Amino acid sequence: MNVTTDLAACSLDELKTLLDGGTLTVYSVARPLTADQPIDRSGVLATFTFASPAFTAVTDGVENPAFAANPVPASSVGTPGFARARKADGTVVADFSAGPGDREVKFSEVSFSQGAPVKIATFKFIAK
């Protein structure tokens, strides 16, 4: 997880609270070096909206994000590279690794097809 400079001092619980009603947008290429940098050259694959609260209690060491909908329809075709989390007002909170393998955000699908359902299978915070 790459947290923006302004929020780097926040605890994990504070970061989770900041995501209440926010979004998690999945992009198709590797994430920028920091979450403070804009995203360019990357297509949006899908967008999830966090519920409020954005997370329920951790179960067996696994985060339990709450979304307004999960699955959501993919907005384009591609393979996920990272996901950017924003507060409800659009302020960037953090970037997360996304895709198969040891990633923070894993999906039921390896790649996305436009209009097909995309489901987050697991979500975890990996401090970096």
PDB file of C-alpha atoms in Angstrom:
ATOM      1  CA  MET A   1       0.000   0.000   0.000  1.00  0.00           C
ATOM      2  CA  ASN A   2       1.287   3.433  -0.929  1.00  0.00           C
ATOM      3  CA  VAL A   3      -0.420   6.114   1.164  1.00  0.00           C
ATOM      4  CA  THR A   4      -0.412   9.773   0.121  1.00  0.00           C
ATOM      5  CA  THR A   5       2.118  11.966   1.921  1.00  0.00           C
ATOM      6  CA  ASP A   6      -0.624  13.944   3.695  1.00  0.00           C
ATOM      7  CA  LEU A   7      -2.056  10.755   5.226  1.00  0.00           C
ATOM      8  CA  ALA A   8       1.174   8.831   5.919  1.00  0.00           C
ATOM      9  CA  ALA A   9       0.895   9.375   9.693  1.00  0.00           C
ATOM     10  CA  CYS A  10      -2.613   7.849   9.854  1.00  0.00           C
ATOM     11  CA  SER A  11      -3.157   4.498  11.530  1.00  0.00           C
ATOM     12  CA  LEU A  12      -4.672   1.601   9.601  1.00  0.00           C
ATOM     13  CA  ASP A  13      -8.012   2.129  11.366  1.00  0.00           C
ATOM     14  CA  GLU A  14      -7.963   5.834  10.468  1.00  0.00           C
ATOM     15  CA  LEU A  15      -7.280   4.983   6.809  1.00  0.00           C
ATOM     16  CA  LYS A  16     -10.178   2.534   6.786  1.00  0.00           C
ATOM     17  CA  THR A  17     -12.503   5.203   8.197  1.00  0.00           C
ATOM     18  CA  LEU A  18     -11.383   7.707   5.547  1.00  0.00           C
ATOM     19  CA  LEU A  19     -12.676   5.298   2.887  1.00  0.00           C
ATOM     20  CA  ASP A  20     -16.292   5.387   4.157  1.00  0.00           C
ATOM     21  CA  GLY A  21     -18.388   6.107   1.053  1.00  0.00           C
ATOM     22  CA  GLY A  22     -15.252   6.416  -1.096  1.00  0.00           C
ATOM     23  CA  THR A  23     -14.179   4.514  -4.196  1.00  0.00           C
ATOM     24  CA  LEU A  24     -11.674   1.880  -5.228  1.00  0.00           C
ATOM     25  CA  THR A  25     -10.809   2.277  -8.904  1.00  0.00           C
ATOM     26  CA  VAL A  26      -8.942  -0.529 -10.667  1.00  0.00           C
ATOM     27  CA  TYR A  27      -6.423   0.416 -13.368  1.00  0.00           C
ATOM     28  CA  SER A  28      -4.708  -1.587 -16.081  1.00  0.00           C
ATOM     29  CA  VAL A  29      -0.992  -0.884 -15.602  1.00  0.00           C
ATOM     30  CA  ALA A  30       1.585  -0.635 -12.839  1.00  0.00           C
ATOM     31  CA  ARG A  31       0.871   1.989 -10.217  1.00  0.00           C
ATOM     32  CA  PRO A  32       2.732   5.305 -10.006  1.00  0.00           C
ATOM     33  CA  LEU A  33       5.709   5.471  -7.645  1.00  0.00           C
ATOM     34  CA  THR A  34       3.584   7.293  -5.077  1.00  0.00           C
ATOM     35  CA  ALA A  35      -0.122   7.837  -4.534  1.00  0.00           C
ATOM     36  CA  ASP A  36       0.581  11.579  -4.754  1.00  0.00           C
ATOM     37  CA  GLN A  37       1.259  11.300  -8.486  1.00  0.00           C
ATOM     38  CA  PRO A  38      -1.499  11.554 -11.092  1.00  0.00           C
ATOM     39  CA  ILE A  39      -2.468   8.522 -13.138  1.00  0.00           C
ATOM     40  CA  ASP A  40      -1.601   8.700 -16.803  1.00  0.00           C
ATOM     41  CA  ARG A  41      -1.370   6.053 -19.516  1.00  0.00           C
ATOM     42  CA  SER A  42      -3.704   3.734 -17.616  1.00  0.00           C
ATOM     43  CA  GLY A  43      -7.284   2.768 -18.371  1.00  0.00           C
ATOM     44  CA  VAL A  44      -9.994   2.379 -15.757  1.00  0.00           C
ATOM     45  CA  LEU A  45     -11.108  -1.253 -15.620  1.00  0.00           C
ATOM     46  CA  ALA A  46     -13.712  -1.064 -12.843  1.00  0.00           C
ATOM     47  CA  THR A  47     -14.816   1.112  -9.945  1.00  0.00           C
ATOM     48  CA  PHE A  48     -16.125  -0.131  -6.619  1.00  0.00           C
ATOM     49  CA  THR A  49     -17.888   2.171  -4.129  1.00  0.00           C
ATOM     50  CA  PHE A  50     -17.214   1.560  -0.460  1.00  0.00           C
ATOM     51  CA  ALA A  51     -20.195   1.396   1.866  1.00  0.00           C
ATOM     52  CA  SER A  52     -20.224   3.402   5.082  1.00  0.00           C
ATOM     53  CA  PRO A  53     -18.540   2.052   7.116  1.00  0.00           C
ATOM     54  CA  ALA A  54     -16.072   0.867   4.473  1.00  0.00           C
ATOM     55  CA  PHE A  55     -14.821  -2.076   6.566  1.00  0.00           C
ATOM     56  CA  THR A  56     -16.351  -4.474   9.036  1.00  0.00           C
ATOM     57  CA  ALA A  57     -14.407  -6.401  11.675  1.00  0.00           C
ATOM     58  CA  VAL A  58     -11.335  -8.375  10.586  1.00  0.00           C
ATOM     59  CA  THR A  59     -12.038 -12.123  10.440  1.00  0.00           C
ATOM     60  CA  ASP A  60      -9.164 -14.594  10.835  1.00  0.00           C
ATOM     61  CA  GLY A  61      -6.673 -11.875   9.887  1.00  0.00           C
ATOM     62  CA  VAL A  62      -8.536 -11.008   6.677  1.00  0.00           C
ATOM     63  CA  GLU A  63      -9.946  -7.554   5.980  1.00  0.00           C
ATOM     64  CA  ASN A  64     -13.667  -7.338   5.279  1.00  0.00           C
ATOM     65  CA  PRO A  65     -14.327  -4.405   2.983  1.00  0.00           C
ATOM     66  CA  ALA A  66     -17.960  -3.460   2.491  1.00  0.00           C
ATOM     67  CA  PHE A  67     -18.986  -2.286  -0.975  1.00  0.00           C
ATOM     68  CA  ALA A  68     -22.238  -0.911  -2.323  1.00  0.00           C
ATOM     69  CA  ALA A  69     -21.940  -3.636  -4.987  1.00  0.00           C
ATOM     70  CA  ASN A  70     -19.509  -6.537  -5.416  1.00  0.00           C
ATOM     71  CA  PRO A  71     -19.374  -7.632  -8.227  1.00  0.00           C
ATOM     72  CA  VAL A  72     -19.513  -4.599 -10.517  1.00  0.00           C
ATOM     73  CA  PRO A  73     -19.470  -4.559 -14.343  1.00  0.00           C
ATOM     74  CA  ALA A  74     -16.050  -3.994 -15.894  1.00  0.00           C
ATOM     75  CA  SER A  75     -15.815  -0.679 -17.740  1.00  0.00           C
ATOM     76  CA  SER A  76     -13.186  -1.915 -20.213  1.00  0.00           C
ATOM     77  CA  VAL A  77     -10.973  -4.854 -21.184  1.00  0.00           C
ATOM     78  CA  GLY A  78      -7.628  -5.499 -19.494  1.00  0.00           C
ATOM     79  CA  THR A  79      -5.582  -7.010 -16.710  1.00  0.00           C
ATOM     80  CA  PRO A  80      -5.503  -5.203 -13.353  1.00  0.00           C
ATOM     81  CA  GLY A  81      -2.237  -3.604 -12.267  1.00  0.00           C
ATOM     82  CA  PHE A  82      -3.235  -1.521  -9.252  1.00  0.00           C
ATOM     83  CA  ALA A  83      -6.191   0.096  -7.498  1.00  0.00           C
ATOM     84  CA  ARG A  84      -6.468   3.646  -6.183  1.00  0.00           C
ATOM     85  CA  ALA A  85      -8.637   4.341  -3.132  1.00  0.00           C
ATOM     86  CA  ARG A  86     -10.254   7.750  -2.729  1.00  0.00           C
ATOM     87  CA  LYS A  87     -12.341   9.364  -0.019  1.00  0.00           C
ATOM     88  CA  ALA A  88     -15.966  10.214  -0.815  1.00  0.00           C
ATOM     89  CA  ASP A  89     -14.861  13.740  -1.816  1.00  0.00           C
ATOM     90  CA  GLY A  90     -12.379  12.336  -4.361  1.00  0.00           C
ATOM     91  CA  THR A  91      -9.222  12.923  -2.322  1.00  0.00           C
ATOM     92  CA  VAL A  92      -6.661  10.173  -2.933  1.00  0.00           C
ATOM     93  CA  VAL A  93      -5.929   8.007   0.109  1.00  0.00           C
ATOM     94  CA  ALA A  94      -3.704   5.195  -1.186  1.00  0.00           C
ATOM     95  CA  ASP A  95      -2.720   2.902  -4.037  1.00  0.00           C
ATOM     96  CA  PHE A  96      -2.906  -0.880  -3.698  1.00  0.00           C
ATOM     97  CA  SER A  97      -1.365  -3.691  -5.694  1.00  0.00           C
ATOM     98  CA  ALA A  98      -4.051  -5.583  -7.618  1.00  0.00           C
ATOM     99  CA  GLY A  99      -4.229  -8.809  -9.580  1.00  0.00           C
ATOM    100  CA  PRO A 100      -3.177 -12.434  -9.065  1.00  0.00           C
ATOM    101  CA  GLY A 101      -0.418 -13.600  -6.735  1.00  0.00           C
ATOM    102  CA  ASP A 102       0.610 -11.860  -3.517  1.00  0.00           C
ATOM    103  CA  ARG A 103      -1.419  -8.699  -4.056  1.00  0.00           C
ATOM    104  CA  GLU A 104      -3.493  -6.525  -1.759  1.00  0.00           C
ATOM    105  CA  VAL A 105      -6.590  -6.696  -3.945  1.00  0.00           C
ATOM    106  CA  LYS A 106      -7.399 -10.031  -5.587  1.00  0.00           C
ATOM    107  CA  PHE A 107     -10.270 -10.659  -7.929  1.00  0.00           C
ATOM    108  CA  SER A 108     -12.263 -13.718  -8.903  1.00  0.00           C
ATOM    109  CA  GLU A 109     -11.111 -12.988 -12.467  1.00  0.00           C
ATOM    110  CA  VAL A 110      -7.558 -12.756 -13.846  1.00  0.00           C
ATOM    111  CA  SER A 111      -8.537 -10.293 -16.569  1.00  0.00           C
ATOM    112  CA  PHE A 112     -11.596  -8.139 -17.173  1.00  0.00           C
ATOM    113  CA  SER A 113     -13.970  -8.019 -20.144  1.00  0.00           C
ATOM    114  CA  GLN A 114     -16.134  -4.962 -20.711  1.00  0.00           C
ATOM    115  CA  GLY A 115     -19.548  -5.398 -19.124  1.00  0.00           C
ATOM    116  CA  ALA A 116     -18.645  -8.701 -17.437  1.00  0.00           C
ATOM    117  CA  PRO A 117     -18.890  -8.908 -13.637  1.00  0.00           C
ATOM    118  CA  VAL A 118     -15.736  -8.234 -11.621  1.00  0.00           C
ATOM    119  CA  LYS A 119     -15.627  -9.407  -8.012  1.00  0.00           C
ATOM    120  CA  ILE A 120     -13.107  -8.629  -5.290  1.00  0.00           C
ATOM    121  CA  ALA A 121     -12.235 -11.958  -3.693  1.00  0.00           C
ATOM    122  CA  THR A 122      -9.792 -10.721  -1.016  1.00  0.00           C
ATOM    123  CA  PHE A 123      -8.523  -7.368   0.230  1.00  0.00           C
ATOM    124  CA  LYS A 124      -5.580  -6.940   2.578  1.00  0.00           C
ATOM    125  CA  PHE A 125      -3.255  -4.158   3.629  1.00  0.00           C
ATOM    126  CA  ILE A 126       0.436  -4.779   3.001  1.00  0.00           C
ATOM    127  CA  ALA A 127       2.611  -2.047   4.516  1.00  0.00           C
ATOM    128  CA  LYS A 128       5.413  -0.942   2.211  1.00  0.00           C
TER     129      LYS A 128
END
